[in-house]
PDB file of C-alpha atoms in Angstrom:
ATOM      1  CA  UNK I 260      26.884 135.367  85.048  1.00 83.00           C
ATOM      2  CA  UNK I 261      26.445 139.095  86.053  1.00 85.00           C
ATOM      3  CA  UNK I 262      29.118 139.473  88.607  1.00 87.00           C
ATOM      4  CA  UNK I 263      32.596 137.941  89.365  1.00 88.00           C
ATOM      5  CA  UNK I 264      34.024 138.370  92.945  1.00 90.00           C
ATOM      6  CA  UNK I 265      37.475 136.927  92.891  1.00 90.00           C
ATOM      7  CA  UNK I 266      39.264 136.646  96.470  1.00 88.00           C
ATOM      8  CA  UNK I 267      43.070 136.743  97.317  1.00 92.00           C
ATOM      9  CA  UNK I 268      45.427 136.142  94.648  1.00 93.00           C
ATOM     10  CA  UNK I 269      42.671 134.733  92.172  1.00 92.00           C
ATOM     11  CA  UNK I 270      42.024 137.165  89.186  1.00 92.00           C
ATOM     12  CA  UNK I 271      38.714 137.273  87.497  1.00 90.00           C
ATOM     13  CA  UNK I 272      40.021 135.246  84.409  1.00 89.00           C
ATOM     14  CA  UNK I 273      41.354 132.708  86.778  1.00 91.00           C
ATOM     15  CA  UNK I 274      38.147 132.361  88.785  1.00 93.00           C
ATOM     16  CA  UNK I 275      36.203 132.189  85.343  1.00 93.00           C
ATOM     17  CA  UNK I 276      38.645 129.509  83.932  1.00 94.00           C
ATOM     18  CA  UNK I 277      38.451 127.476  87.220  1.00 94.00           C
ATOM     19  CA  UNK I 278      34.685 127.640  87.427  1.00 95.00           C
ATOM     20  CA  UNK I 279      34.366 126.706  83.777  1.00 96.00           C
ATOM     21  CA  UNK I 280      36.571 123.636  83.917  1.00 96.00           C
ATOM     22  CA  UNK I 281      34.759 122.576  86.992  1.00 97.00           C
ATOM     23  CA  UNK I 282      31.310 122.736  85.553  1.00 96.00           C
ATOM     24  CA  UNK I 283      32.076 121.658  81.895  1.00 95.00           C
ATOM     25  CA  UNK I 284      30.551 118.194  82.565  1.00 94.00           C
ATOM     26  CA  UNK I 285      27.449 119.389  84.384  1.00 91.00           C
ATOM     27  CA  UNK I 286      24.001 119.725  82.694  1.00 87.00           C
ATOM     28  CA  UNK I 287      22.828 122.087  85.388  1.00 89.00           C
ATOM     29  CA  UNK I 288      21.449 125.565  83.948  1.00 92.00           C
ATOM     30  CA  UNK I 289      23.881 127.385  86.199  1.00 91.00           C
ATOM     31  CA  UNK I 290      26.900 125.420  85.144  1.00 93.00           C
ATOM     32  CA  UNK I 291      26.183 125.897  81.493  1.00 94.00           C
ATOM     33  CA  UNK I 292      25.723 129.588  81.938  1.00 95.00           C
ATOM     34  CA  UNK I 293      29.392 129.787  83.738  1.00 94.00           C
ATOM     35  CA  UNK I 294      30.828 127.701  80.799  1.00 94.00           C
ATOM     36  CA  UNK I 295      29.169 129.910  78.149  1.00 93.00           C
ATOM     37  CA  UNK I 296      30.277 133.108  79.729  1.00 93.00           C
ATOM     38  CA  UNK I 297      33.773 131.804  80.148  1.00 92.00           C
ATOM     39  CA  UNK I 298      33.850 130.997  76.310  1.00 89.00           C
ATOM     40  CA  UNK I 299      32.542 134.587  75.584  1.00 88.00           C
ATOM     41  CA  UNK I 300      35.072 136.524  77.590  1.00 85.00           C
ATOM     42  CA  UNK I 301      38.069 134.212  77.509  1.00 81.00           C
ATOM     43  CA  UNK I 302      40.785 134.516  74.641  1.00 75.00           C
ATOM     44  CA  UNK I 303      41.359 130.636  75.274  1.00 69.00           C
ATOM     45  CA  UNK I 304      37.656 129.943  74.455  1.00 69.00           C
ATOM     46  CA  UNK I 305      38.300 126.272  73.943  1.00 83.00           C
ATOM     47  CA  UNK I 306      38.060 124.075  76.991  1.00 89.00           C
ATOM     48  CA  UNK I 307      40.580 121.164  76.859  1.00 91.00           C
ATOM     49  CA  UNK I 308      39.013 118.515  78.742  1.00 93.00           C
ATOM     50  CA  UNK I 309      42.308 116.647  79.223  1.00 94.00           C
ATOM     51  CA  UNK I 310      43.701 119.279  81.426  1.00 94.00           C
ATOM     52  CA  UNK I 311      41.121 117.919  84.120  1.00 96.00           C
ATOM     53  CA  UNK I 312      42.939 115.136  85.849  1.00 97.00           C
ATOM     54  CA  UNK I 313      40.005 113.979  87.927  1.00 97.00           C
ATOM     55  CA  UNK I 314      36.384 114.889  88.345  1.00 96.00           C
ATOM     56  CA  UNK I 315      34.057 114.053  91.154  1.00 96.00           C
ATOM     57  CA  UNK I 316      30.429 115.004  91.614  1.00 94.00           C
ATOM     58  CA  UNK I 317      29.407 115.644  95.310  1.00 95.00           C
ATOM     59  CA  UNK I 318      25.716 114.774  95.373  1.00 94.00           C
ATOM     60  CA  UNK I 319      23.548 117.707  96.329  1.00 93.00           C
ATOM     61  CA  UNK I 320      26.555 120.020  96.869  1.00 95.00           C
ATOM     62  CA  UNK I 321      28.640 120.472  93.750  1.00 94.00           C
ATOM     63  CA  UNK I 322      31.875 119.041  92.131  1.00 96.00           C
ATOM     64  CA  UNK I 323      35.613 118.651  92.702  1.00 97.00           C
ATOM     65  CA  UNK I 324      38.169 118.647  89.994  1.00 98.00           C
ATOM     66  CA  UNK I 325      42.104 118.252  89.930  1.00 98.00           C
ATOM     67  CA  UNK I 326      43.128 120.705  87.479  1.00 93.00           C
ATOM     68  CA  UNK I 327      46.722 121.838  86.935  1.00 89.00           C
ATOM     69  CA  UNK I 328      48.291 121.531  90.340  1.00 93.00           C
ATOM     70  CA  UNK I 329      45.146 121.970  92.525  1.00 94.00           C
ATOM     71  CA  UNK I 330      41.920 120.828  93.444  1.00 97.00           C
ATOM     72  CA  UNK I 331      38.914 123.012  92.470  1.00 96.00           C
ATOM     73  CA  UNK I 332      35.432 122.904  94.234  1.00 96.00           C
ATOM     74  CA  UNK I 333      32.527 124.362  92.657  1.00 95.00           C
ATOM     75  CA  UNK I 334      29.153 124.091  94.527  1.00 94.00           C
ATOM     76  CA  UNK I 335      26.553 125.541  96.834  1.00 94.00           C
ATOM     77  CA  UNK I 336      26.755 127.093 100.388  1.00 96.00           C
ATOM     78  CA  UNK I 337      26.713 123.555 102.041  1.00 97.00           C
ATOM     79  CA  UNK I 338      29.766 122.436 100.289  1.00 97.00           C
ATOM     80  CA  UNK I 339      31.568 125.602 101.030  1.00 96.00           C
ATOM     81  CA  UNK I 340      30.657 125.337 104.694  1.00 97.00           C
ATOM     82  CA  UNK I 341      31.740 121.807 104.755  1.00 97.00           C
ATOM     83  CA  UNK I 342      35.085 122.852 103.455  1.00 96.00           C
ATOM     84  CA  UNK I 343      35.196 125.640 105.846  1.00 95.00           C
ATOM     85  CA  UNK I 344      35.504 128.374 102.961  1.00 88.00           C
TER      86      UNK I 344
END
């Protein structure tokens, strides 16, 4: 991870936390780098998987989790386009 670009009310810390939680179950190299970066920069450092209420892989596109009180999507351009993000 070399650059973080949050949008709206989301801070860099929030974005990294959401991304790390979304990617924690993935074996993809980019997902692993996101989780490792989060562990290095976060004061929380430990990811409590019990905070993830649901996890769904979206084949060829990314993942969707229910975390806290919101759905978090992490994925490629196709997924973001489909979600109109």
